[in-house]
PDB file of C-alpha atoms in Angstrom:
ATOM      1  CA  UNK A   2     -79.665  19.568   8.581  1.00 49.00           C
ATOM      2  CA  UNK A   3     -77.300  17.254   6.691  1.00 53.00           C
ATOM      3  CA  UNK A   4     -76.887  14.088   4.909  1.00 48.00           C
ATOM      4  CA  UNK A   5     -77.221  11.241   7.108  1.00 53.00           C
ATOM      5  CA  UNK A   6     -76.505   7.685   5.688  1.00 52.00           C
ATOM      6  CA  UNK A   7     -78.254   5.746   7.683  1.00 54.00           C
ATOM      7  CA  UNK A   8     -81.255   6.748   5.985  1.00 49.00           C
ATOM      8  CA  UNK A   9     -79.982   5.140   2.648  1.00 47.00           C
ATOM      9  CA  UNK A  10     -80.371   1.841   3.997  1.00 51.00           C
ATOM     10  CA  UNK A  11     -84.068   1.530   4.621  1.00 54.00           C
ATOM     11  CA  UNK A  12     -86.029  -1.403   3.467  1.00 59.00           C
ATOM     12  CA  UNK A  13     -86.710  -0.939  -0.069  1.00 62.00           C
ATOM     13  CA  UNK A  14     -90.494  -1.214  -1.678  1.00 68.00           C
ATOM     14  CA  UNK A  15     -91.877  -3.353  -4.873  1.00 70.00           C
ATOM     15  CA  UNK A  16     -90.355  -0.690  -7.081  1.00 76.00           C
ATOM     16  CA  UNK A  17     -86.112  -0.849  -6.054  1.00 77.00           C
ATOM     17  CA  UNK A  18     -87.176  -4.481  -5.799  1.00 78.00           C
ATOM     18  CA  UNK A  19     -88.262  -4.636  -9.398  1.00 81.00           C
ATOM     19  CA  UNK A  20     -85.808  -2.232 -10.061  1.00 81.00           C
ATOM     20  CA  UNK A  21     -83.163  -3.966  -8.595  1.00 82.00           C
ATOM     21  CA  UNK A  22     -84.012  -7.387 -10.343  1.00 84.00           C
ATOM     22  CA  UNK A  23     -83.385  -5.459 -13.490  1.00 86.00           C
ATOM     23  CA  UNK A  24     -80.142  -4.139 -13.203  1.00 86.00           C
ATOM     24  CA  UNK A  25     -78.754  -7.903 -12.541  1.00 86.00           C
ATOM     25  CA  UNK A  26     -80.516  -8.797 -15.365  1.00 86.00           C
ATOM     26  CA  UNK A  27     -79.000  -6.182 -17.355  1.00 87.00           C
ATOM     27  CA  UNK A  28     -75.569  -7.102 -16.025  1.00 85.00           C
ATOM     28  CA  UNK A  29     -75.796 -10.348 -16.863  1.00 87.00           C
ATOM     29  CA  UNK A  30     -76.909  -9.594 -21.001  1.00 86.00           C
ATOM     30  CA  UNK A  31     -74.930  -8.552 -23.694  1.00 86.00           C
ATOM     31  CA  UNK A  32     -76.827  -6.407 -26.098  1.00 82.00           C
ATOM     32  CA  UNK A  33     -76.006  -3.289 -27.885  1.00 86.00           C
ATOM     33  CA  UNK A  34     -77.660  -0.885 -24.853  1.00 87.00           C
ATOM     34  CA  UNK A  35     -76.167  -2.497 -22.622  1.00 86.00           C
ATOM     35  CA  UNK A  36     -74.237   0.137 -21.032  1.00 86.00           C
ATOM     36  CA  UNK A  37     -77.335   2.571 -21.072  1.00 86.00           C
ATOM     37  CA  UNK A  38     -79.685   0.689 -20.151  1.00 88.00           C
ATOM     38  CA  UNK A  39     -77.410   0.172 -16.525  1.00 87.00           C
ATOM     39  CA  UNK A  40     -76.217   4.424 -16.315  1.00 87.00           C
ATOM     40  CA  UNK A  41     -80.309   4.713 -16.512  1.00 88.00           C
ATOM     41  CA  UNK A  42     -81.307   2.020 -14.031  1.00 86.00           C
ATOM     42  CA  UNK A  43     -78.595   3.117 -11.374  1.00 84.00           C
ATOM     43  CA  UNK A  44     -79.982   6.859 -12.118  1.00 84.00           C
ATOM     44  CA  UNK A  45     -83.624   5.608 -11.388  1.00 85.00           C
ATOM     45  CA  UNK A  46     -82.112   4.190  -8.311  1.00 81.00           C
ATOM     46  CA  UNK A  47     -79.835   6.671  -6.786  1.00 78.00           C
ATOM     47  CA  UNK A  48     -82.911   8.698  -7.233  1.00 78.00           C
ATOM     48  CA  UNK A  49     -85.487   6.471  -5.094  1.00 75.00           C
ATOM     49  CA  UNK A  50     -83.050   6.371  -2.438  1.00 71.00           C
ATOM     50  CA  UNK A  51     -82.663  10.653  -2.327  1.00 70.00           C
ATOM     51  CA  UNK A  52     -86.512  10.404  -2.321  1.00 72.00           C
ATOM     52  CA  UNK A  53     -87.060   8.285   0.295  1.00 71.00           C
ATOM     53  CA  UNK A  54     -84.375  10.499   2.015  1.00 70.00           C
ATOM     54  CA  UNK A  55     -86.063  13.388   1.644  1.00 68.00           C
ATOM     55  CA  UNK A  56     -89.199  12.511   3.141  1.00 67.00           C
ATOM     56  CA  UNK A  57     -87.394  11.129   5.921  1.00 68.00           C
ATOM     57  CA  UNK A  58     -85.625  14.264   6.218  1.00 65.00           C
ATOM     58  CA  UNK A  59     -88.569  16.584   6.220  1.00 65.00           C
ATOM     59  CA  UNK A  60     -90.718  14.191   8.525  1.00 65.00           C
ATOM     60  CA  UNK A  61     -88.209  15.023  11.059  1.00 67.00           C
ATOM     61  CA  UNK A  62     -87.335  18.533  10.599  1.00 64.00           C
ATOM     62  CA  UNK A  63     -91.597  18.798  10.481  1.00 58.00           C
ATOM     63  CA  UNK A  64     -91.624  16.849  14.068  1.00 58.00           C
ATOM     64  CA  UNK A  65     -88.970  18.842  15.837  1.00 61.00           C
ATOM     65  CA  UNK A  66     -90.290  22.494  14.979  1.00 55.00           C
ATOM     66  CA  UNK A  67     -92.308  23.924  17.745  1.00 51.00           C
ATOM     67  CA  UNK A  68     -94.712  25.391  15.330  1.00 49.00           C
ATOM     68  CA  UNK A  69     -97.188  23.052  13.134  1.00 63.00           C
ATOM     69  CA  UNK A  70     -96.677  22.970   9.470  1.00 75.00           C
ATOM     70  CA  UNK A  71     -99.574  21.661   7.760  1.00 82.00           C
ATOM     71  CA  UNK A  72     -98.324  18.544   6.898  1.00 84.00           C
ATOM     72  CA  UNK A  73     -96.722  17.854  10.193  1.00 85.00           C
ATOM     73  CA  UNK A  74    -100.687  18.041  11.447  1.00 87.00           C
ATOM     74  CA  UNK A  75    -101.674  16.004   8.478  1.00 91.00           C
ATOM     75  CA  UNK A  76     -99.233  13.141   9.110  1.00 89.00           C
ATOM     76  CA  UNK A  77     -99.988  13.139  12.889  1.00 88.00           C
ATOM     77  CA  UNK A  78    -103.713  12.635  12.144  1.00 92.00           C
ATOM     78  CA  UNK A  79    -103.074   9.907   9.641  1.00 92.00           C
ATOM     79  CA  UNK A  80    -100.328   8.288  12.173  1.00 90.00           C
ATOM     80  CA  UNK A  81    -102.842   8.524  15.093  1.00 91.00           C
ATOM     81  CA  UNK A  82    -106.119   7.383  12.657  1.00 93.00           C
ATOM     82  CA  UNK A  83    -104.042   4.637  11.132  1.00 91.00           C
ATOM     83  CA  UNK A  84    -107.209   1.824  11.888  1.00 90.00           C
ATOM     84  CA  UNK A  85    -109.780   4.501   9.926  1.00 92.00           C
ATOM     85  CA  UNK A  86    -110.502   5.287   6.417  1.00 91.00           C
ATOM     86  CA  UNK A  87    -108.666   8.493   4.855  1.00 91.00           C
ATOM     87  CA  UNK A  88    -111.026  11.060   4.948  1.00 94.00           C
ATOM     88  CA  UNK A  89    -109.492  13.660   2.164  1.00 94.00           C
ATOM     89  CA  UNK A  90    -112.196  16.434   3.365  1.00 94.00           C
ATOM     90  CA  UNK A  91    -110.691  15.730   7.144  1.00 94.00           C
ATOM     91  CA  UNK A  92    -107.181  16.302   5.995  1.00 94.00           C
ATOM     92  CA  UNK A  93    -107.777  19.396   3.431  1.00 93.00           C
ATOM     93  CA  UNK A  94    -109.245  21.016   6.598  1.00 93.00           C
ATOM     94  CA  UNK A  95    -106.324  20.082   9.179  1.00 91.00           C
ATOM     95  CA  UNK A  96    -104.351  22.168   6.009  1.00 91.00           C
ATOM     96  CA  UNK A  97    -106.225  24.945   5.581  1.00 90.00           C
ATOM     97  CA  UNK A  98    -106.580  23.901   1.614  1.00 92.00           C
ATOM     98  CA  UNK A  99    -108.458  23.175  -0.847  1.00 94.00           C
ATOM     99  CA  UNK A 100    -108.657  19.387  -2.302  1.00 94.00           C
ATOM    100  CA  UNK A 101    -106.104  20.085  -5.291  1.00 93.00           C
ATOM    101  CA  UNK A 102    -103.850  22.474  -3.747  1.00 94.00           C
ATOM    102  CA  UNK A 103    -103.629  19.798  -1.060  1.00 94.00           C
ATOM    103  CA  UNK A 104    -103.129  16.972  -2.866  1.00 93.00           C
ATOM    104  CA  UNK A 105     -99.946  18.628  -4.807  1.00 93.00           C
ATOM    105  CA  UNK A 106     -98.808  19.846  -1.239  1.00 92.00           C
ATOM    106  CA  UNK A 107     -98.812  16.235  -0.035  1.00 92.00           C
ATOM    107  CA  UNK A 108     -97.659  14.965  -2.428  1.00 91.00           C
ATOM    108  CA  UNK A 109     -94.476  17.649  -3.180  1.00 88.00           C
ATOM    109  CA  UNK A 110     -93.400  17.281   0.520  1.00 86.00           C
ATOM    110  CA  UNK A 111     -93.632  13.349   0.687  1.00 87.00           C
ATOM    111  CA  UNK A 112     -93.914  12.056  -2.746  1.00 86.00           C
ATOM    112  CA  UNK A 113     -96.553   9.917  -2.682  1.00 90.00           C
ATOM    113  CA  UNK A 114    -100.507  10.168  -2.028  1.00 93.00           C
ATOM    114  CA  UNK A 115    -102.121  10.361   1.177  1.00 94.00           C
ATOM    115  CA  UNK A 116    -103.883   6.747   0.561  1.00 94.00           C
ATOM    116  CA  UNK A 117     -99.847   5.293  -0.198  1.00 92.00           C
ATOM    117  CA  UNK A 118     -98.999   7.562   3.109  1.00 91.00           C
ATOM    118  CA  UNK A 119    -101.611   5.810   5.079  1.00 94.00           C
ATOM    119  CA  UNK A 120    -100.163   2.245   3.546  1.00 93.00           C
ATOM    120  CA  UNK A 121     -97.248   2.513   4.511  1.00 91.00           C
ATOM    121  CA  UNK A 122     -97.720   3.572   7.885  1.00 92.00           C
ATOM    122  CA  UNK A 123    -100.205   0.841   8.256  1.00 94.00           C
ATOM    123  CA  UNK A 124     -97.239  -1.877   7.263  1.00 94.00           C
ATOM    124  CA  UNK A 125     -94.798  -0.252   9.035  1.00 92.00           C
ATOM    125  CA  UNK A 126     -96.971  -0.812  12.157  1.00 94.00           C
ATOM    126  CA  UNK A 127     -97.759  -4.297  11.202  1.00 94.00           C
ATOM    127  CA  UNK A 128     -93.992  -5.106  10.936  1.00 93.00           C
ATOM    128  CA  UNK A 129     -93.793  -3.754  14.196  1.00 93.00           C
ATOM    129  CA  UNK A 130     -97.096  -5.910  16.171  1.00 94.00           C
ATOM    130  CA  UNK A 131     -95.832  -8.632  14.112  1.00 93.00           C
ATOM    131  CA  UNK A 132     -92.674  -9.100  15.725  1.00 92.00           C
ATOM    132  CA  UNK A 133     -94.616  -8.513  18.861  1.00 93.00           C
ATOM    133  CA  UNK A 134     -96.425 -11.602  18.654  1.00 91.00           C
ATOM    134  CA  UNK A 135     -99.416 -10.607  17.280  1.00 92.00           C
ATOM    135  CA  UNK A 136    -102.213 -11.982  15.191  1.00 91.00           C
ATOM    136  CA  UNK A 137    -102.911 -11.473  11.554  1.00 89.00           C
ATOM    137  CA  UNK A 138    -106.276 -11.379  11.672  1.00 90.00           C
ATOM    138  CA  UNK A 139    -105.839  -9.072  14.589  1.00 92.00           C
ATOM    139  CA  UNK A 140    -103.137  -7.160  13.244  1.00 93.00           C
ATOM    140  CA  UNK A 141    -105.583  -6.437   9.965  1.00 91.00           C
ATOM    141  CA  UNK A 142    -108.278  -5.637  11.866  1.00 91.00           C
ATOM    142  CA  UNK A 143    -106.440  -3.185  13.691  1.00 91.00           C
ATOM    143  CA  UNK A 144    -105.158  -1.540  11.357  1.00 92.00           C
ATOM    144  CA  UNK A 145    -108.237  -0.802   8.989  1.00 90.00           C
ATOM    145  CA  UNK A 146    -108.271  -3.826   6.666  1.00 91.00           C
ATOM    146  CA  UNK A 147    -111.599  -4.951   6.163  1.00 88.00           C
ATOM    147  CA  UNK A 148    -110.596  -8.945   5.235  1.00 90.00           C
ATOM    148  CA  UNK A 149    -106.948 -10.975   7.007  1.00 90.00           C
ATOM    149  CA  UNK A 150    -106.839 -11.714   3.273  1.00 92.00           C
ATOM    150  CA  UNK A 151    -106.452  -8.112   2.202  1.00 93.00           C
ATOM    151  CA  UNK A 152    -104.302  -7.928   4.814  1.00 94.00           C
ATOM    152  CA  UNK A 153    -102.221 -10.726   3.753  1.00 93.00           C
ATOM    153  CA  UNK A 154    -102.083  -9.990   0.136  1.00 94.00           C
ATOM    154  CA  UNK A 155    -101.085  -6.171   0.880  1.00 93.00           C
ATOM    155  CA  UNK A 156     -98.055  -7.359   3.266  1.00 93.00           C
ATOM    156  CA  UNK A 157     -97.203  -9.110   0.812  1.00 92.00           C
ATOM    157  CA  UNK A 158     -96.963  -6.901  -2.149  1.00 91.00           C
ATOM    158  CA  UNK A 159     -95.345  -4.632  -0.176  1.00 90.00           C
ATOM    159  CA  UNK A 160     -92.511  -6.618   1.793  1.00 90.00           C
ATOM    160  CA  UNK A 161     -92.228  -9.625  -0.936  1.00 90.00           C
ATOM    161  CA  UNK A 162     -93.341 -12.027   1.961  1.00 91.00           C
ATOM    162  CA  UNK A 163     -96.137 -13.392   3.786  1.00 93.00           C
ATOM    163  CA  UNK A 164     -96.856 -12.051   7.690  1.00 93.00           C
ATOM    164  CA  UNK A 165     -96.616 -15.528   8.866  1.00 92.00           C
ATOM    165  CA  UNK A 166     -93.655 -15.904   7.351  1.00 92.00           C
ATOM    166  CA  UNK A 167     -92.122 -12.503   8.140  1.00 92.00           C
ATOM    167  CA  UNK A 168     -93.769 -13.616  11.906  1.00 91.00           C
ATOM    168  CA  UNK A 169     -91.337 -16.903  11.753  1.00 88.00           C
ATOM    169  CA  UNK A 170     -88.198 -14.515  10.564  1.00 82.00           C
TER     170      UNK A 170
END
């Protein structure tokens, strides 16, 4: 495998949001760390955008081996369960581990929990029946939230805009 830059420009989370928001407002200040304060920002940057590289990278490589990894079965389950809750016991079994080592293994290959893995699969299908046309209230329902306002308020969070108004976009 290689480096493939179309997988720096993904759409970036609450956290390069926030991040990014910073770094203007450190451009635009004049203090004594200035300077620093920028080298560590871009460095916190740079690095979110390797991460999310990385797990793009291994999702792949995991989907194109003929053999299953454990967390290509782990991922599959959570991508084809995306409407239920995360059952930890379900997934430590599908891995042949035990709760802890399993957790670290998760999270070492992707980065993030299971919980934020089944989040953002959950959004990234709900950006996806959005521009379909769908409902929110069916959209959230589909997908395992148990109020539209939950729903709502997640999206939100997440993507810095409402559904409806993601919808109209």
């Amino acid at each position: 495998m290689s480096y493939q830059n179309e997988l720096v420009h993904v759409e970036h989370n609450w956290q390069t949001q926030a991040l990014l928001d910073l770094m203007v407002h450190l451009f635009t200040e004049n203090g004594d760390q200035r300077g620093f304060l920028i080298d560590l920002a871009l460095n916190e940057l740079v690095t979110r955008l390797l991460t999310q590289q990385t797990r793009e990278l291994i999702l792949q490589c995991a989907h194109s081996y003929n053999h299953q990894e454990p967390i290509t079965e782990v991922v599959q389950y959570i991508e084809h369960n995306l409407s239920e809750p995360l059952d930890i016991d379900i997934l430590c079994k599908i891995a042949c581990m035990s709760r802890s080592k399993f957790f670290n293994y998760f999270k070492s290959c992707l980065n993030m929990t299971p919980q934020q893995w089944l989040l953002t699969k959950r959004l990234a299908k709900a950006k996806a029946l959005l521009k379909k046309g769908k409902s929110n209230t069916q959209i959230g329902f589909d997908l395992g939230f148990n109020h539209t306002s939950q729903f709502s308020r997640t999206f939100k969070n997440a993507f810095g805009i409402s559904p409806k108004a993601y919808q109209k976009n």
